[in-house]
mmCIF file of C-alpha atoms in Angstrom:
data_model
loop_
_atom_site.group_PDB
_atom_site.id
_atom_site.type_symbol
_atom_site.label_atom_id
_atom_site.label_comp_id
_atom_site.label_asym_id
_atom_site.label_seq_id
_atom_site.Cartn_x
_atom_site.Cartn_y
_atom_site.Cartn_z
ATOM 1 C CA HIS A 1 0.297 -91.905 13.477
ATOM 2 C CA LEU A 2 0.473 -93.479 10.039
ATOM 3 C CA GLY A 3 -2.014 -91.794 7.686
ATOM 4 C CA PRO A 4 -4.777 -91.137 7.249
ATOM 5 C CA GLU A 5 -3.696 -89.517 3.976
ATOM 6 C CA GLY A 6 -0.394 -89.429 2.104
ATOM 7 C CA ASN A 7 0.627 -92.855 3.447
ATOM 8 C CA TYR A 8 1.247 -95.457 0.788
ATOM 9 C CA LEU A 9 3.266 -98.031 2.716
ATOM 10 C CA GLU A 10 0.661 -100.720 2.293
ATOM 11 C CA ARG A 11 1.157 -100.600 -1.460
ATOM 12 C CA PHE A 12 4.779 -101.599 -1.023
ATOM 13 C CA GLY A 13 4.463 -104.374 1.595
ATOM 14 C CA PRO A 14 2.607 -105.742 4.686
ATOM 15 C CA TYR A 15 3.467 -102.860 6.942
ATOM 16 C CA LEU A 16 0.013 -102.723 8.662
ATOM 17 C CA THR A 17 -2.239 -105.315 10.185
ATOM 18 C CA THR A 18 -5.859 -105.474 11.235
ATOM 19 C CA ARG A 19 -5.042 -108.045 13.927
ATOM 20 C CA HIS A 20 -4.534 -104.956 16.130
ATOM 21 C CA LEU A 21 -6.355 -101.702 15.748
ATOM 22 C CA THR A 22 -5.429 -98.234 17.107
ATOM 23 C CA PRO A 23 -7.579 -95.079 17.404
ATOM 24 C CA TRP A 24 -5.949 -94.118 14.098
ATOM 25 C CA GLY A 25 -6.578 -97.290 12.151
ATOM 26 C CA PRO A 26 -4.788 -100.545 11.506
ATOM 27 C CA ALA A 27 -1.584 -101.071 13.635
ATOM 28 C CA VAL A 28 1.967 -101.314 12.329
ATOM 29 C CA ASP A 29 2.756 -105.069 12.049
ATOM 30 C CA TYR A 30 5.692 -105.610 14.492
ATOM 31 C CA GLY A 31 5.060 -109.318 15.221
ATOM 32 C CA GLY A 32 3.629 -111.036 12.133
ATOM 33 C CA PRO A 33 5.353 -113.561 9.889
ATOM 34 C CA ASP A 34 6.636 -110.832 7.588
ATOM 35 C CA SER A 35 7.482 -108.266 10.326
ATOM 36 C CA ARG A 36 11.260 -108.276 10.158
ATOM 37 C CA PRO A 37 11.469 -105.846 7.238
ATOM 38 C CA VAL A 38 8.814 -103.707 8.927
ATOM 39 C CA ARG A 39 10.832 -103.512 12.071
ATOM 40 C CA ASP A 40 13.945 -102.652 10.163
ATOM 41 C CA PHE A 41 12.112 -99.979 8.269
ATOM 42 C CA VAL A 42 10.830 -98.281 11.429
ATOM 43 C CA ILE A 43 14.156 -98.605 13.363
ATOM 44 C CA GLU A 44 16.263 -97.302 10.473
ATOM 45 C CA ASN A 45 13.859 -94.396 9.967
ATOM 46 C CA ALA A 46 14.276 -93.452 13.613
ATOM 47 C CA LEU A 47 18.046 -93.741 13.503
ATOM 48 C CA ALA A 48 18.177 -91.573 10.412
ATOM 49 C CA TRP A 49 16.798 -88.590 12.346
ATOM 50 C CA LEU A 50 19.639 -89.035 14.910
ATOM 51 C CA ARG A 51 22.493 -89.791 12.489
ATOM 52 C CA HIS A 52 21.764 -87.350 9.717
ATOM 53 C CA TYR A 53 19.709 -84.544 11.330
ATOM 54 C CA HIS A 54 21.762 -84.683 14.609
ATOM 55 C CA LEU A 55 18.727 -84.794 16.919
ATOM 56 C CA ASP A 56 19.499 -85.522 20.620
ATOM 57 C CA GLY A 57 16.708 -88.055 21.048
ATOM 58 C CA LEU A 58 13.303 -89.377 20.244
ATOM 59 C CA ARG A 59 9.931 -88.899 21.963
ATOM 60 C CA LEU A 60 7.714 -91.859 21.142
ATOM 61 C CA ASP A 61 4.001 -90.972 21.093
ATOM 62 C CA ALA A 62 1.201 -93.128 22.494
ATOM 63 C CA VAL A 63 3.268 -96.252 23.182
ATOM 64 C CA HIS A 64 0.154 -97.908 24.584
ATOM 65 C CA ALA A 65 -0.964 -98.374 21.011
ATOM 66 C CA ILE A 66 2.224 -100.012 19.877
ATOM 67 C CA VAL A 67 1.340 -103.796 19.944
ATOM 68 C CA ASP A 68 4.200 -106.258 19.586
ATOM 69 C CA PRO A 69 3.713 -109.856 20.769
ATOM 70 C CA SER A 70 7.305 -110.826 19.747
ATOM 71 C CA ARG A 71 10.561 -110.697 21.769
ATOM 72 C CA PRO A 72 12.475 -108.486 21.905
ATOM 73 C CA HIS A 73 9.689 -105.835 21.897
ATOM 74 C CA ILE A 74 10.050 -103.262 19.153
ATOM 75 C CA LEU A 75 10.719 -100.581 21.790
ATOM 76 C CA GLU A 76 13.403 -102.594 23.445
ATOM 77 C CA GLU A 77 15.141 -103.207 20.050
ATOM 78 C CA LEU A 78 14.790 -99.526 19.080
ATOM 79 C CA ALA A 79 16.315 -98.290 22.388
ATOM 80 C CA ALA A 80 19.233 -100.719 22.020
ATOM 81 C CA ARG A 81 20.012 -99.598 18.522
ATOM 82 C CA VAL A 82 19.823 -95.887 19.489
ATOM 83 C CA HIS A 83 22.216 -96.470 22.397
ATOM 84 C CA GLU A 84 24.738 -98.013 19.948
ATOM 85 C CA LEU A 85 25.231 -94.649 18.208
ATOM 86 C CA ASP A 86 28.348 -92.574 18.404
ATOM 87 C CA ARG A 87 27.244 -90.362 21.254
ATOM 88 C CA PRO A 88 24.524 -90.523 23.926
ATOM 89 C CA ARG A 89 21.056 -90.176 22.540
ATOM 90 C CA PHE A 90 17.754 -90.545 24.320
ATOM 91 C CA VAL A 91 14.568 -92.465 23.789
ATOM 92 C CA ILE A 92 11.563 -91.240 25.819
ATOM 93 C CA ALA A 93 8.147 -92.801 25.786
ATOM 94 C CA GLU A 94 4.835 -91.058 26.254
ATOM 95 C CA LYS A 95 2.240 -92.927 28.389
ATOM 96 C CA ALA A 96 -0.352 -91.547 30.726
ATOM 97 C CA SER A 97 0.654 -93.475 33.830
ATOM 98 C CA LEU A 98 4.203 -94.544 34.982
ATOM 99 C CA ASP A 99 5.054 -97.984 33.669
ATOM 100 C CA PRO A 100 8.104 -99.562 35.178
ATOM 101 C CA ALA A 101 7.920 -102.492 32.654
ATOM 102 C CA LEU A 102 8.224 -100.000 29.879
ATOM 103 C CA LEU A 103 11.371 -98.466 31.331
ATOM 104 C CA ALA A 104 12.747 -101.936 31.954
ATOM 105 C CA MET A 105 12.936 -102.248 28.154
ATOM 106 C CA GLY A 106 15.821 -99.891 28.173
ATOM 107 C CA LEU A 107 14.132 -96.662 27.404
ATOM 108 C CA ASP A 108 15.741 -93.589 29.031
ATOM 109 C CA GLY A 109 12.627 -92.026 30.413
ATOM 110 C CA GLN A 110 8.800 -91.576 30.199
ATOM 111 C CA TRP A 111 6.475 -88.652 29.991
ATOM 112 C CA VAL A 112 3.875 -89.099 32.808
ATOM 113 C CA ASP A 113 0.617 -87.210 33.257
ATOM 114 C CA HIS A 114 0.206 -87.789 36.990
ATOM 115 C CA LEU A 115 1.746 -84.527 38.269
ATOM 116 C CA HIS A 116 0.073 -82.500 35.523
ATOM 117 C CA HIS A 117 -3.443 -83.786 36.391
ATOM 118 C CA ALA A 118 -3.018 -83.330 40.092
ATOM 119 C CA LEU A 119 -1.733 -79.675 39.728
ATOM 120 C CA HIS A 120 -4.325 -78.778 37.073
ATOM 121 C CA VAL A 121 -7.282 -79.765 39.178
ATOM 122 C CA LEU A 122 -6.020 -77.972 42.237
ATOM 123 C CA LEU A 123 -5.237 -74.818 40.257
ATOM 124 C CA THR A 124 -8.306 -74.673 38.057
ATOM 125 C CA GLY A 125 -11.000 -76.601 39.820
ATOM 126 C CA GLU A 126 -11.853 -78.597 36.716
ATOM 127 C CA ARG A 127 -13.009 -82.145 37.482
ATOM 128 C CA ASP A 128 -14.418 -83.462 34.217
ATOM 129 C CA SER A 129 -13.420 -86.586 32.314
ATOM 130 C CA TYR A 130 -9.978 -87.923 33.262
ATOM 131 C CA TYR A 131 -9.621 -85.139 35.848
ATOM 132 C CA ALA A 132 -12.482 -86.622 37.916
ATOM 133 C CA PRO A 133 -10.282 -88.791 40.294
ATOM 134 C CA TYR A 134 -8.156 -85.768 41.319
ATOM 135 C CA GLY A 135 -8.730 -82.825 43.597
ATOM 136 C CA SER A 136 -6.746 -83.226 46.829
ATOM 137 C CA VAL A 137 -3.377 -81.921 47.826
ATOM 138 C CA ALA A 138 -2.451 -85.498 48.528
ATOM 139 C CA ASP A 139 -2.641 -86.163 44.847
ATOM 140 C CA VAL A 140 0.283 -83.928 44.222
ATOM 141 C CA GLU A 141 2.222 -85.555 47.061
ATOM 142 C CA ASP A 142 1.394 -88.949 45.457
ATOM 143 C CA ALA A 143 2.582 -87.766 42.053
ATOM 144 C CA LEU A 144 5.874 -86.638 43.558
ATOM 145 C CA LEU A 145 6.525 -89.704 45.591
ATOM 146 C CA ASN A 146 5.008 -92.453 43.305
ATOM 147 C CA PRO A 147 8.119 -93.203 41.154
ATOM 148 C CA GLY A 148 10.222 -93.979 44.248
ATOM 149 C CA ARG A 149 7.452 -96.263 45.570
ATOM 150 C CA LEU A 150 7.462 -98.157 42.295
ATOM 151 C CA GLY A 151 11.264 -98.452 42.313
ATOM 152 C CA VAL A 152 11.657 -96.003 39.416
ATOM 153 C CA ASP A 153 14.487 -93.422 39.441
ATOM 154 C CA PRO A 154 12.607 -90.066 39.393
ATOM 155 C CA ALA A 155 15.421 -88.818 36.981
ATOM 156 C CA ARG A 156 13.747 -91.037 34.326
ATOM 157 C CA VAL A 157 10.337 -89.219 34.600
ATOM 158 C CA VAL A 158 9.509 -86.122 32.578
ATOM 159 C CA ALA A 159 6.990 -83.969 34.383
ATOM 160 C CA PHE A 160 5.157 -80.768 33.357
ATOM 161 C CA ALA A 161 2.290 -78.404 34.143
ATOM 162 C CA GLN A 162 1.382 -78.047 30.461
ATOM 163 C CA ASN A 163 2.050 -79.771 27.155
ATOM 164 C CA HIS A 164 0.734 -79.839 23.615
ATOM 165 C CA ASP A 165 -1.738 -82.610 24.346
ATOM 166 C CA GLN A 166 -3.231 -81.055 27.455
ATOM 167 C CA VAL A 167 -3.597 -77.600 25.896
ATOM 168 C CA GLY A 168 -4.293 -78.553 22.289
ATOM 169 C CA ASN A 169 -6.867 -81.122 23.231
ATOM 170 C CA ARG A 170 -9.023 -78.510 24.884
ATOM 171 C CA ALA A 171 -11.908 -77.087 22.846
ATOM 172 C CA ARG A 172 -10.570 -73.521 22.963
ATOM 173 C CA GLY A 173 -6.901 -74.433 23.355
ATOM 174 C CA GLU A 174 -6.515 -72.415 26.552
ATOM 175 C CA ARG A 175 -3.135 -72.446 28.210
ATOM 176 C CA LEU A 176 -2.957 -72.508 32.019
ATOM 177 C CA SER A 177 -2.213 -68.762 31.807
ATOM 178 C CA GLN A 178 -5.756 -68.250 30.394
ATOM 179 C CA LEU A 179 -7.357 -70.300 33.238
ATOM 180 C CA VAL A 180 -5.562 -69.166 36.437
ATOM 181 C CA ASP A 181 -3.980 -66.047 37.943
ATOM 182 C CA LEU A 182 -0.273 -65.073 38.090
ATOM 183 C CA GLY A 183 0.264 -66.500 41.567
ATOM 184 C CA ARG A 184 -0.947 -69.960 40.571
ATOM 185 C CA LEU A 185 1.287 -69.913 37.449
ATOM 186 C CA ARG A 186 4.263 -69.210 39.647
ATOM 187 C CA LEU A 187 3.162 -71.973 42.025
ATOM 188 C CA ALA A 188 2.952 -74.517 39.153
ATOM 189 C CA ALA A 189 6.312 -73.507 37.775
ATOM 190 C CA ALA A 190 7.960 -73.887 41.245
ATOM 191 C CA VAL A 191 6.530 -77.300 41.858
ATOM 192 C CA VAL A 192 7.718 -78.630 38.373
ATOM 193 C CA ALA A 193 11.103 -76.902 38.450
ATOM 194 C CA CYS A 194 11.827 -78.081 42.021
ATOM 195 C CA SER A 195 10.505 -81.656 41.481
ATOM 196 C CA PRO A 196 12.910 -84.554 41.391
ATOM 197 C CA PHE A 197 11.804 -85.150 37.773
ATOM 198 C CA VAL A 198 13.161 -83.774 34.507
ATOM 199 C CA PRO A 199 11.033 -80.526 34.043
ATOM 200 C CA MET A 200 9.459 -79.779 30.733
ATOM 201 C CA LEU A 201 8.100 -76.418 29.624
ATOM 202 C CA PHE A 202 5.577 -76.033 26.858
ATOM 203 C CA MET A 203 6.495 -73.292 24.276
ATOM 204 C CA GLY A 204 5.445 -69.872 25.665
ATOM 205 C CA GLU A 205 4.595 -71.287 29.108
ATOM 206 C CA GLU A 206 7.695 -69.524 30.581
ATOM 207 C CA TRP A 207 6.154 -66.163 29.989
ATOM 208 C CA GLY A 208 2.480 -67.041 30.348
ATOM 209 C CA ALA A 209 1.703 -66.615 26.604
ATOM 210 C CA GLY A 210 -1.812 -65.186 26.063
ATOM 211 C CA THR A 211 -2.362 -67.010 22.697
ATOM 212 C CA PRO A 212 -4.191 -70.286 22.617
ATOM 213 C CA PHE A 213 -2.733 -73.461 21.184
ATOM 214 C CA LEU A 214 -5.579 -74.956 19.115
ATOM 215 C CA PHE A 215 -5.676 -78.280 17.368
ATOM 216 C CA PHE A 216 -5.269 -77.503 13.564
ATOM 217 C CA SER A 217 -4.969 -79.651 10.503
ATOM 218 C CA ASP A 218 -4.553 -79.307 6.733
ATOM 219 C CA HIS A 219 -6.135 -82.461 5.247
ATOM 220 C CA GLN A 220 -6.743 -82.278 1.468
ATOM 221 C CA ASP A 221 -9.166 -85.133 1.377
ATOM 222 C CA ALA A 222 -12.648 -83.638 2.028
ATOM 223 C CA GLY A 223 -13.884 -86.781 3.732
ATOM 224 C CA ILE A 224 -10.993 -86.933 6.149
ATOM 225 C CA ALA A 225 -11.234 -83.173 6.778
ATOM 226 C CA HIS A 226 -14.896 -83.496 7.722
ATOM 227 C CA ALA A 227 -14.296 -86.540 9.881
ATOM 228 C CA THR A 228 -11.495 -84.618 11.730
ATOM 229 C CA SER A 229 -13.740 -81.669 12.398
ATOM 230 C CA ALA A 230 -16.694 -83.808 13.580
ATOM 231 C CA GLY A 231 -14.442 -85.994 15.669
ATOM 232 C CA ARG A 232 -13.175 -82.976 17.633
ATOM 233 C CA VAL A 233 -16.716 -82.008 18.533
ATOM 234 C CA ASN A 234 -17.606 -85.565 19.578
ATOM 235 C CA GLU A 235 -14.421 -85.903 21.638
ATOM 236 C CA PHE A 236 -15.305 -82.951 23.883
ATOM 237 C CA LYS A 237 -18.748 -84.093 24.895
ATOM 238 C CA GLU A 238 -17.579 -85.649 28.175
ATOM 239 C CA PHE A 239 -15.939 -82.320 29.131
ATOM 240 C CA GLY A 240 -19.212 -80.453 28.603
ATOM 241 C CA TRP A 241 -17.773 -78.166 25.964
ATOM 242 C CA ARG A 242 -20.361 -76.925 23.426
ATOM 243 C CA PRO A 243 -19.888 -77.838 19.676
ATOM 244 C CA GLU A 244 -19.940 -74.053 18.853
ATOM 245 C CA ASP A 245 -16.932 -73.608 21.109
ATOM 246 C CA VAL A 246 -14.772 -75.969 19.109
ATOM 247 C CA PRO A 247 -12.823 -74.077 16.302
ATOM 248 C CA ASP A 248 -12.752 -75.885 12.943
ATOM 249 C CA PRO A 249 -9.282 -77.497 12.822
ATOM 250 C CA GLN A 250 -9.295 -77.086 9.009
ATOM 251 C CA ALA A 251 -9.765 -73.325 9.152
ATOM 252 C CA LEU A 252 -6.630 -71.233 8.508
ATOM 253 C CA SER A 253 -7.572 -68.882 11.336
ATOM 254 C CA THR A 254 -7.334 -71.717 13.855
ATOM 255 C CA PHE A 255 -3.677 -72.164 12.859
ATOM 256 C CA GLU A 256 -2.944 -68.423 12.812
ATOM 257 C CA ARG A 257 -4.536 -67.876 16.261
ATOM 258 C CA SER A 258 -2.091 -70.480 17.728
ATOM 259 C CA ARG A 259 1.035 -68.548 16.793
ATOM 260 C CA LEU A 260 3.007 -67.094 19.690
ATOM 261 C CA ASP A 261 2.998 -63.371 20.127
ATOM 262 C CA TRP A 262 6.671 -62.719 20.907
ATOM 263 C CA SER A 263 6.031 -59.003 21.754
ATOM 264 C CA GLU A 264 4.489 -60.237 24.947
ATOM 265 C CA VAL A 265 7.860 -61.148 26.350
ATOM 266 C CA GLY A 266 8.862 -57.494 26.993
ATOM 267 C CA ARG A 267 5.582 -56.586 28.724
ATOM 268 C CA GLU A 268 4.198 -57.245 32.214
ATOM 269 C CA PRO A 269 3.086 -59.529 33.592
ATOM 270 C CA HIS A 270 4.871 -61.760 31.044
ATOM 271 C CA ARG A 271 8.246 -60.293 31.671
ATOM 272 C CA GLY A 272 8.011 -60.897 35.382
ATOM 273 C CA LEU A 273 6.876 -64.501 34.888
ATOM 274 C CA LEU A 274 9.728 -65.125 32.519
ATOM 275 C CA GLU A 275 12.202 -63.871 35.122
ATOM 276 C CA TRP A 276 10.512 -66.174 37.692
ATOM 277 C CA HIS A 277 11.231 -69.197 35.415
ATOM 278 C CA ARG A 278 14.768 -68.065 34.791
ATOM 279 C CA ARG A 279 15.429 -67.835 38.568
ATOM 280 C CA LEU A 280 13.943 -71.260 39.170
ATOM 281 C CA LEU A 281 15.987 -72.917 36.457
ATOM 282 C CA ARG A 282 19.146 -71.092 37.672
ATOM 283 C CA LEU A 283 18.422 -72.309 41.205
ATOM 284 C CA ARG A 284 18.005 -75.855 39.887
ATOM 285 C CA ARG A 285 21.222 -75.684 37.926
ATOM 286 C CA ASP A 286 23.232 -74.266 40.814
ATOM 287 C CA THR A 287 21.805 -76.509 43.563
ATOM 288 C CA PRO A 288 22.982 -80.179 43.333
ATOM 289 C CA GLU A 289 20.121 -81.455 45.527
ATOM 290 C CA LEU A 290 17.598 -80.036 43.043
ATOM 291 C CA ARG A 291 18.743 -82.041 40.082
ATOM 292 C CA ALA A 292 16.768 -84.962 38.743
ATOM 293 C CA GLY A 293 16.698 -87.865 41.080
ATOM 294 C CA GLY A 294 17.934 -85.984 44.174
ATOM 295 C CA PRO A 295 16.586 -86.083 47.697
ATOM 296 C CA LEU A 296 12.910 -85.487 48.360
ATOM 297 C CA ARG A 297 10.607 -84.949 51.354
ATOM 298 C CA VAL A 298 6.942 -83.913 51.065
ATOM 299 C CA GLU A 299 4.429 -82.864 53.704
ATOM 300 C CA CYS A 300 0.854 -81.896 52.993
ATOM 301 C CA ASP A 301 -2.050 -80.473 55.048
ATOM 302 C CA GLU A 302 -5.342 -81.229 53.343
ATOM 303 C CA ALA A 303 -7.428 -78.964 55.595
ATOM 304 C CA ALA A 304 -5.168 -75.936 54.904
ATOM 305 C CA ARG A 305 -4.663 -76.958 51.261
ATOM 306 C CA THR A 306 -0.923 -76.578 51.642
ATOM 307 C CA LEU A 307 2.081 -78.633 50.587
ATOM 308 C CA VAL A 308 5.735 -78.350 51.466
ATOM 309 C CA LEU A 309 8.435 -79.811 49.198
ATOM 310 C CA VAL A 310 11.922 -80.081 50.636
ATOM 311 C CA ARG A 311 14.909 -81.056 48.492
ATOM 312 C CA GLY A 312 18.146 -80.653 50.480
ATOM 313 C CA SER A 313 18.613 -76.929 51.218
ATOM 314 C CA VAL A 314 15.633 -75.866 49.167
ATOM 315 C CA ARG A 315 12.106 -75.607 50.648
ATOM 316 C CA VAL A 316 9.069 -74.938 48.463
ATOM 317 C CA ALA A 317 5.914 -73.973 50.423
ATOM 318 C CA CYS A 318 2.767 -74.206 48.355
ATOM 319 C CA ASP A 319 -0.633 -72.587 49.365
ATOM 320 C CA PHE A 320 -3.222 -74.024 46.865
ATOM 321 C CA ALA A 321 -6.036 -72.182 48.738
ATOM 322 C CA ARG A 322 -4.635 -68.783 48.049
ATOM 323 C CA GLY A 323 -2.556 -69.610 44.981
ATOM 324 C CA ARG A 324 0.780 -68.574 46.501
ATOM 325 C CA VAL A 325 4.212 -70.143 46.754
ATOM 326 C CA ALA A 326 7.421 -69.382 48.665
ATOM 327 C CA VAL A 327 10.777 -70.788 47.538
ATOM 328 C CA GLU A 328 13.567 -70.579 50.191
ATOM 329 C CA LYS A 329 17.217 -71.491 49.939
ATOM 330 C CA LEU A 330 17.870 -72.553 53.515
ATOM 331 C CA GLY A 331 21.167 -71.532 55.121
ATOM 332 C CA GLY A 332 22.145 -69.042 52.330
ATOM 333 C CA ALA A 333 21.112 -67.232 49.224
ATOM 334 C CA PRO A 334 18.912 -64.752 51.057
ATOM 335 C CA ASP A 335 17.646 -63.287 47.790
ATOM 336 C CA TRP A 336 15.713 -66.535 47.334
ATOM 337 C CA GLU A 337 13.168 -66.068 50.122
#
């Protein structure tokens, strides 16, 4: 997202183009006649975060809005340059649906919304907007098996039950912990942690944080500030959320309400949920078959609203009707039943 205020690149050179437009304005010009310095600027900026600030990798937002008609594509060139550095670094793209062509450019992985959407609808019952196509247990099965069907190594897929987009783009910023009971939180955690993907946790998810994560901003330009606030209200119409339910992103209170309450960690039910996550991650670490890309077998019963996920010696039995889950380490580790 370049702009909408504090960005002066266009005063120095042809960094942007109106030949392609994004939801945030003119696109970065990666394929025009003067694009080589633009590409160098973007790539060197990315490398600086890895070289000088010692980050382990980059997560590229909204790659569907990165338009480049030239070859190699800017994402392919960026990934190649990152992989030339002194130690392994990672480049992960964010796109709603799995895109094998994107990964073929040499990126290490991709955030995918498929598992999130399938789980969210089953756990919450919400079916508005982009959740409308979901609602069956088979959707979760499909999300788990789809990478393999597309010839993609599941180890290159990042999966989650919550993230900053899915929480922050709600009118009231509700986390899953504010929408479902404790049993369903444990169920979601078990599916993600025991999936063949790279599991990702959103900050505070591991203890079921009770604070919301709202969209907040601090624009100094009055026109941009008003447009941001109005845009949030308009964005939520298809979800049926009322304008009065949308906090003003420019209000200081919106930011302050989004801060984590770390005192929750020592209290129930937060403490118990945190221990559940710890046990799941410990199981994943200690069980070779549970690591990303390992074996996978899935069975679902639509009538009973159940799904069984088997990965080697680990069996995860999910009951979406009652919001319960059982994780078993077959042939050993009796404490895991």
